CSV table of C-alpha atoms in Angstrom, one decimal:
chain,number,residue,atom,x,y,z
A,1,MET,CA,13.6,11.1,-10.2
A,2,ILE,CA,10.9,8.4,-10.1
A,3,ASP,CA,8.5,7.1,-7.5
A,4,LEU,CA,6.9,3.6,-7.5
A,5,HIS,CA,5.0,3.8,-4.4
A,6,SER,CA,1.9,6.3,-4.0
A,7,HIS,CA,-1.9,6.4,-3.3
A,8,THR,CA,-4.7,8.4,-4.4
A,9,ASP,CA,-8.0,9.2,-2.9
A,10,ARG,CA,-9.4,6.0,-4.5
A,11,SER,CA,-7.7,4.0,-1.6
A,12,ASP,CA,-6.5,5.8,1.4
A,13,GLY,CA,-4.8,8.7,0.0
A,14,THR,CA,-5.8,12.3,0.1
A,15,PHE,CA,-4.8,13.7,-3.4
A,16,THR,CA,-7.2,13.1,-6.4
A,17,PRO,CA,-5.5,11.3,-9.5
A,18,GLU,CA,-5.6,14.7,-11.2
A,19,GLU,CA,-3.9,16.2,-8.0
A,20,LEU,CA,-1.4,13.5,-7.7
A,21,VAL,CA,-0.1,13.9,-11.4
A,22,ALA,CA,0.1,17.7,-10.8
A,23,GLU,CA,2.3,17.1,-7.7
A,24,ALA,CA,4.4,14.5,-9.6
A,25,VAL,CA,5.0,17.1,-12.2
A,26,ARG,CA,5.9,19.9,-9.8
A,27,VAL,CA,8.3,17.8,-7.9
A,28,GLY,CA,10.1,16.9,-11.1
A,29,LEU,CA,9.3,13.1,-11.4
A,30,SER,CA,9.8,11.4,-14.7
A,31,ALA,CA,7.9,8.3,-13.6
A,32,LEU,CA,5.3,7.6,-11.1
A,33,ALA,CA,3.6,4.4,-10.1
A,34,ILE,CA,0.1,4.4,-8.5
A,35,THR,CA,-0.3,1.4,-6.0
A,36,ASP,CA,-3.7,1.9,-4.5
A,37,HIS,CA,-5.1,-0.6,-2.2
A,38,ASP,CA,-7.2,-3.3,-4.0
A,39,THR,CA,-8.1,-1.0,-7.0
A,40,PHE,CA,-6.8,0.3,-10.1
A,41,ALA,CA,-9.5,3.1,-10.0
A,42,GLY,CA,-7.0,5.9,-9.1
A,43,TYR,CA,-4.4,4.7,-11.9
A,44,ASP,CA,-7.1,4.5,-14.7
A,45,ALA,CA,-8.4,7.9,-13.9
A,46,ALA,CA,-4.8,9.2,-14.0
A,47,VAL,CA,-3.8,7.8,-17.2
A,48,PRO,CA,-4.9,10.5,-19.6
A,49,LEU,CA,-3.9,13.2,-17.3
A,50,ALA,CA,-0.3,11.8,-17.1
A,51,ALA,CA,-0.1,11.5,-20.9
A,52,ASP,CA,-1.1,15.1,-21.4
A,53,ALA,CA,1.6,16.1,-18.8
A,54,GLY,CA,4.2,14.0,-20.3
A,55,LEU,CA,4.7,11.8,-17.1
A,56,GLU,CA,5.4,8.3,-17.4
A,57,LEU,CA,2.6,6.4,-15.4
A,58,ILE,CA,3.2,2.9,-14.2
A,59,CYS,CA,0.1,0.6,-13.0
A,60,GLY,CA,0.5,-0.7,-9.6
A,61,ILE,CA,-1.5,-2.4,-6.9
A,62,GLU,CA,-1.0,-2.9,-3.2
A,63,LEU,CA,-2.5,-6.0,-1.5
A,64,SER,CA,-3.0,-7.0,2.2
A,65,THR,CA,-1.8,-10.8,2.4
A,66,ARG,CA,-1.4,-13.2,5.2
A,67,TYR,CA,1.9,-15.2,5.6
A,68,MET,CA,3.1,-17.1,8.9
A,69,GLY,CA,0.2,-15.6,10.8
A,70,ASN,CA,1.5,-12.1,9.8
A,71,SER,CA,0.0,-9.1,7.7
A,72,ILE,CA,2.3,-8.6,4.8
A,73,HIS,CA,1.7,-6.1,2.2
A,74,LEU,CA,2.6,-7.0,-1.4
A,75,LEU,CA,3.1,-4.7,-4.3
A,76,GLY,CA,2.2,-5.7,-8.0
A,77,TYR,CA,3.4,-3.8,-11.0
A,78,PHE,CA,2.5,-4.0,-14.5
A,79,PRO,CA,5.1,-1.7,-16.6
A,80,VAL,CA,4.8,-3.5,-19.8
A,81,THR,CA,1.3,-5.2,-20.1
A,82,PRO,CA,-1.9,-4.0,-18.4
A,83,PRO,CA,-3.3,-6.2,-15.6
A,84,SER,CA,-5.9,-8.9,-17.0
A,85,ASP,CA,-9.6,-8.6,-16.6
A,86,GLU,CA,-9.4,-11.9,-14.3
A,87,LEU,CA,-7.3,-9.8,-11.9
A,88,ARG,CA,-9.7,-6.9,-12.0
A,89,ALA,CA,-12.5,-9.2,-11.1
A,90,TRP,CA,-10.4,-10.8,-8.3
A,91,LEU,CA,-10.1,-7.4,-6.8
A,92,GLU,CA,-13.7,-7.0,-6.6
A,93,PHE,CA,-13.7,-10.0,-4.2
A,94,LEU,CA,-11.0,-8.5,-2.2
A,95,GLN,CA,-13.0,-5.0,-2.0
A,96,ALA,CA,-16.1,-7.1,-0.7
A,97,ASN,CA,-14.0,-8.5,2.1
A,98,ARG,CA,-13.0,-5.1,3.0
A,99,ARG,CA,-16.4,-3.9,3.0
A,100,GLU,CA,-17.4,-6.8,5.4
A,101,ARG,CA,-14.5,-5.8,7.8
A,102,ASN,CA,-15.8,-2.3,7.8
A,103,VAL,CA,-19.3,-3.3,8.8
A,104,ARG,CA,-17.7,-5.3,11.9
A,105,LEU,CA,-15.3,-2.2,12.5
A,106,ILE,CA,-18.3,-0.1,13.0
A,107,ASP,CA,-20.1,-2.6,15.2
A,108,LYS,CA,-16.9,-3.0,17.6
A,109,LEU,CA,-16.5,1.1,17.7
A,110,ARG,CA,-20.1,1.4,18.6
A,111,THR,CA,-19.6,-1.1,21.6
A,112,LEU,CA,-16.8,1.0,22.6
A,113,GLY,CA,-19.3,4.1,22.9
A,114,VAL,CA,-18.1,5.7,19.7
A,115,ASP,CA,-21.3,7.2,17.7
A,116,ILE,CA,-20.2,6.5,14.1
A,117,THR,CA,-22.0,4.9,11.0
A,118,LEU,CA,-20.7,3.3,8.0
A,119,ALA,CA,-22.4,6.0,5.6
A,120,GLU,CA,-20.5,8.7,7.4
A,121,VAL,CA,-16.9,6.9,6.6
A,122,GLU,CA,-17.8,5.8,3.1
A,123,LYS,CA,-18.5,9.4,2.3
A,124,LYS,CA,-14.9,9.8,2.8
A,125,GLY,CA,-13.8,6.6,1.2
A,126,ARG,CA,-15.2,7.2,-2.1
A,127,THR,CA,-14.4,3.9,-4.2
A,128,LEU,CA,-12.6,2.3,-1.4
A,129,THR,CA,-13.1,2.9,2.4
A,130,ALA,CA,-10.1,2.1,4.8
A,131,ARG,CA,-9.1,2.7,8.2
A,132,PRO,CA,-7.7,6.4,7.4
A,133,HIS,CA,-11.3,7.4,6.5
A,134,PHE,CA,-12.4,6.1,9.8
A,135,ALA,CA,-9.6,7.9,11.6
A,136,ARG,CA,-10.9,11.1,9.9
A,137,VAL,CA,-14.5,10.5,11.2
A,138,LEU,CA,-13.1,9.8,14.5
A,139,VAL,CA,-11.1,13.1,14.7
A,140,GLU,CA,-14.0,15.2,13.2
A,141,LYS,CA,-16.4,13.9,16.0
A,142,GLY,CA,-14.0,14.5,19.0
A,143,TYR,CA,-12.9,10.9,19.8
A,144,ALA,CA,-9.4,11.6,18.8
A,145,LYS,CA,-7.2,14.5,18.7
A,146,ASP,CA,-5.6,13.7,15.4
A,147,LEU,CA,-5.2,10.8,12.8
A,148,GLU,CA,-2.3,9.5,14.9
A,149,ASP,CA,-4.3,9.4,17.9
A,150,ALA,CA,-7.2,7.7,16.0
A,151,PHE,CA,-4.9,4.8,15.1
A,152,THR,CA,-3.5,4.6,18.6
A,153,LEU,CA,-6.8,4.6,20.5
A,154,TYR,CA,-8.9,2.7,18.0
A,155,LEU,CA,-7.4,1.5,14.8
A,156,ASP,CA,-4.0,0.0,15.0
A,157,GLU,CA,-3.5,-3.7,15.3
A,158,SER,CA,-2.9,-3.3,19.1
A,159,ALA,CA,-5.8,-0.9,19.8
A,160,LYS,CA,-9.1,-1.5,21.5
A,161,GLY,CA,-11.2,-1.1,18.5
A,162,TYR,CA,-9.1,-3.1,15.9
A,163,VAL,CA,-10.8,-5.8,13.7
A,164,GLN,CA,-8.9,-8.1,11.7
A,165,ARG,CA,-9.7,-8.1,7.9
A,166,GLN,CA,-9.8,-11.5,6.1
A,167,GLU,CA,-6.6,-11.4,4.1
A,168,VAL,CA,-5.8,-13.6,1.1
A,169,PRO,CA,-2.7,-15.9,1.4
A,170,ILE,CA,0.5,-14.5,0.2
A,171,GLU,CA,1.0,-17.5,-2.2
A,172,GLU,CA,-2.5,-16.7,-3.8
A,173,ALA,CA,-1.6,-13.1,-4.2
A,174,LEU,CA,1.9,-14.1,-5.8
A,175,GLU,CA,0.1,-16.3,-8.3
A,176,ARG,CA,-2.7,-13.9,-9.4
A,177,ILE,CA,0.0,-11.1,-10.1
A,178,ALA,CA,2.2,-13.5,-12.2
A,179,GLN,CA,-0.6,-14.9,-14.2
A,180,SER,CA,-1.6,-11.4,-15.0
A,181,GLY,CA,2.0,-10.6,-16.2
A,182,GLY,CA,2.8,-8.4,-13.2
A,183,VAL,CA,5.9,-8.2,-10.9
A,184,SER,CA,5.5,-8.6,-7.3
A,185,SER,CA,7.5,-7.0,-4.8
A,186,LEU,CA,7.6,-7.3,-1.0
A,187,ALA,CA,6.4,-3.8,0.3
A,188,HIS,CA,8.1,-1.9,3.2
A,189,PRO,CA,10.1,-4.9,4.6
A,190,VAL,CA,11.0,-2.9,7.5
A,191,ARG,CA,7.5,-3.7,8.7
A,192,VAL,CA,8.0,-7.4,8.3
A,193,ALA,CA,9.3,-9.4,11.1
A,194,LYS,CA,10.0,-6.3,13.2
A,195,ASN,CA,13.7,-6.0,12.0
A,196,ASN,CA,14.4,-9.5,13.0
A,197,TRP,CA,17.1,-9.8,10.2
A,198,ALA,CA,17.3,-13.6,10.5
A,199,LYS,CA,13.6,-14.1,10.5
A,200,LEU,CA,13.2,-11.7,7.3
A,201,ALA,CA,15.9,-13.3,5.5
A,202,GLU,CA,14.1,-16.7,6.1
A,203,TYR,CA,10.7,-15.1,4.9
A,204,ILE,CA,12.2,-13.6,1.8
A,205,GLY,CA,14.1,-16.8,0.8
A,206,ASP,CA,10.7,-18.7,1.2
A,207,LEU,CA,8.6,-16.2,-0.7
A,208,ALA,CA,11.1,-16.1,-3.7
A,209,GLY,CA,10.3,-20.0,-3.8
A,210,TYR,CA,6.6,-19.1,-4.2
A,211,GLY,CA,7.2,-16.7,-7.0
A,212,LEU,CA,8.2,-13.3,-5.3
A,213,ARG,CA,10.1,-11.1,-7.9
A,214,ALA,CA,11.4,-8.3,-6.1
A,215,VAL,CA,11.9,-6.4,-2.6
A,216,GLU,CA,11.0,-2.7,-1.9
A,217,VAL,CA,14.4,-1.6,-1.0
A,218,TYR,CA,13.8,2.1,-1.2
A,219,HIS,CA,11.0,3.4,1.1
A,220,SER,CA,10.4,6.3,3.4
A,221,ASP,CA,10.6,4.3,6.4
A,222,HIS,CA,13.9,2.7,5.8
A,223,SER,CA,17.2,3.8,7.2
A,224,PRO,CA,20.2,3.7,5.3
A,225,GLU,CA,21.1,0.4,7.3
A,226,ASN,CA,17.9,-1.1,6.1
A,227,VAL,CA,18.5,-0.3,2.4
A,228,SER,CA,21.6,-1.9,2.6
A,229,CYS,CA,20.3,-4.9,4.2
A,230,TYR,CA,17.4,-5.1,1.9
A,231,LYS,CA,19.8,-4.8,-1.2
A,232,THR,CA,21.8,-7.7,0.1
A,233,LEU,CA,18.7,-9.9,0.8
A,234,ALA,CA,17.3,-9.1,-2.8
A,235,GLU,CA,20.8,-9.8,-4.4
A,236,GLN,CA,21.2,-13.2,-2.5
A,237,ASN,CA,17.8,-14.4,-3.6
A,238,GLY,CA,18.1,-13.3,-7.3
A,239,LEU,CA,15.3,-10.7,-6.6
A,240,GLY,CA,14.8,-7.4,-8.3
A,241,MET,CA,14.4,-4.1,-6.2
A,242,THR,CA,11.7,-1.4,-6.0
A,243,GLY,CA,11.2,1.8,-4.2
A,244,GLY,CA,8.9,4.6,-3.5
A,245,SER,CA,7.7,7.0,-1.0
A,246,ASP,CA,4.3,5.6,-0.2
A,247,PHE,CA,3.0,9.0,-0.4
A,248,HIS,CA,-0.5,9.3,1.1
A,249,GLY,CA,-1.1,13.1,0.9
A,250,GLY,CA,-2.7,14.4,4.2
A,251,ASN,CA,-2.9,11.1,5.6
A,252,LYS,CA,0.9,10.9,5.8
A,253,PRO,CA,1.7,14.6,6.0
A,254,ASN,CA,5.4,13.9,6.7
A,255,ILE,CA,6.1,12.1,3.6
A,256,ASN,CA,6.7,13.8,0.4
A,257,LEU,CA,6.2,12.5,-3.1
A,258,GLY,CA,9.6,11.6,-4.7
A,259,THR,CA,11.7,12.4,-1.8
A,260,GLY,CA,10.2,10.7,1.2
A,261,MET,CA,10.5,11.9,4.8
A,262,ARG,CA,12.9,14.8,5.1
A,263,ASN,CA,14.5,13.9,1.8
A,264,ASN,CA,15.5,10.6,3.0
A,265,LEU,CA,14.3,9.0,-0.5
A,266,ALA,CA,16.1,8.7,-3.8
A,267,VAL,CA,15.1,5.8,-6.2
A,268,PRO,CA,17.5,5.2,-8.8
A,269,ASP,CA,16.2,5.5,-12.4
A,270,GLU,CA,17.7,2.2,-13.2
A,271,VAL,CA,15.2,0.5,-10.6
A,272,LEU,CA,12.3,1.3,-13.2
A,273,GLU,CA,14.4,0.0,-16.2
A,274,LYS,CA,15.2,-3.3,-14.1
A,275,LEU,CA,11.3,-3.7,-13.2
A,276,LYS,CA,10.4,-3.6,-16.9
A,277,ALA,CA,13.1,-6.2,-17.7
A,278,LEU,CA,11.5,-8.4,-15.1
A,279,ALA,CA,8.1,-8.1,-16.6
A,280,GLY,CA,9.1,-8.4,-20.2
């Protein structure tokens, strides 16, 4: 059993790298990819822990990008060679953009009567502060009943407190990953084009021309119909396939590492072997 999409508390998960490795061993994973948002900090910390535990650890990243006016998440994997110093430096630029958005988000929330400071949120965000950390503060201060409520009321794209983050063009992100020897994969395509199959097919075809290498076929949000559709789209465009739970610990309590939501996930071992071949 493998899982190629997970997050630590170095981005928007709640498990420390040590806890995530321990959970991977507990549930019987043979391989795990850490794909934190905009940072390799969680992966870096987990490397010696995974080695001691006999767990194959794959270096990954998840990037927020912009394409055709839409926010699209892109996964990058480095299963053969480590990411370059140039890519790591570029991630620092993305992290600065994220912090600038967080400052604007604080200002927006305060105009809505929410008594909140960036320092409070950054205490929870550690090396990278994201919206789930805002949600936790909102719940603790009584502005929302739970994390889902915090997003619905304030943080989702349709919510009154939402502030758009400056996202890089997907073409640039694809190029950066490729230049660093990585393999790019379209994350959770169920969230792209809102299941408009024709538009999604058009997007994937276009992105393949820009250098997209794979599609995340297996994901906790994907129904059997989704999986079948994304497999077909990947095959039609000569792309590889990836998959994972998108585990976030307590921030997504219904999703389990390795098995997804109510055991709806089973990523074939061959997915990792083919991913390595794409990077080779």
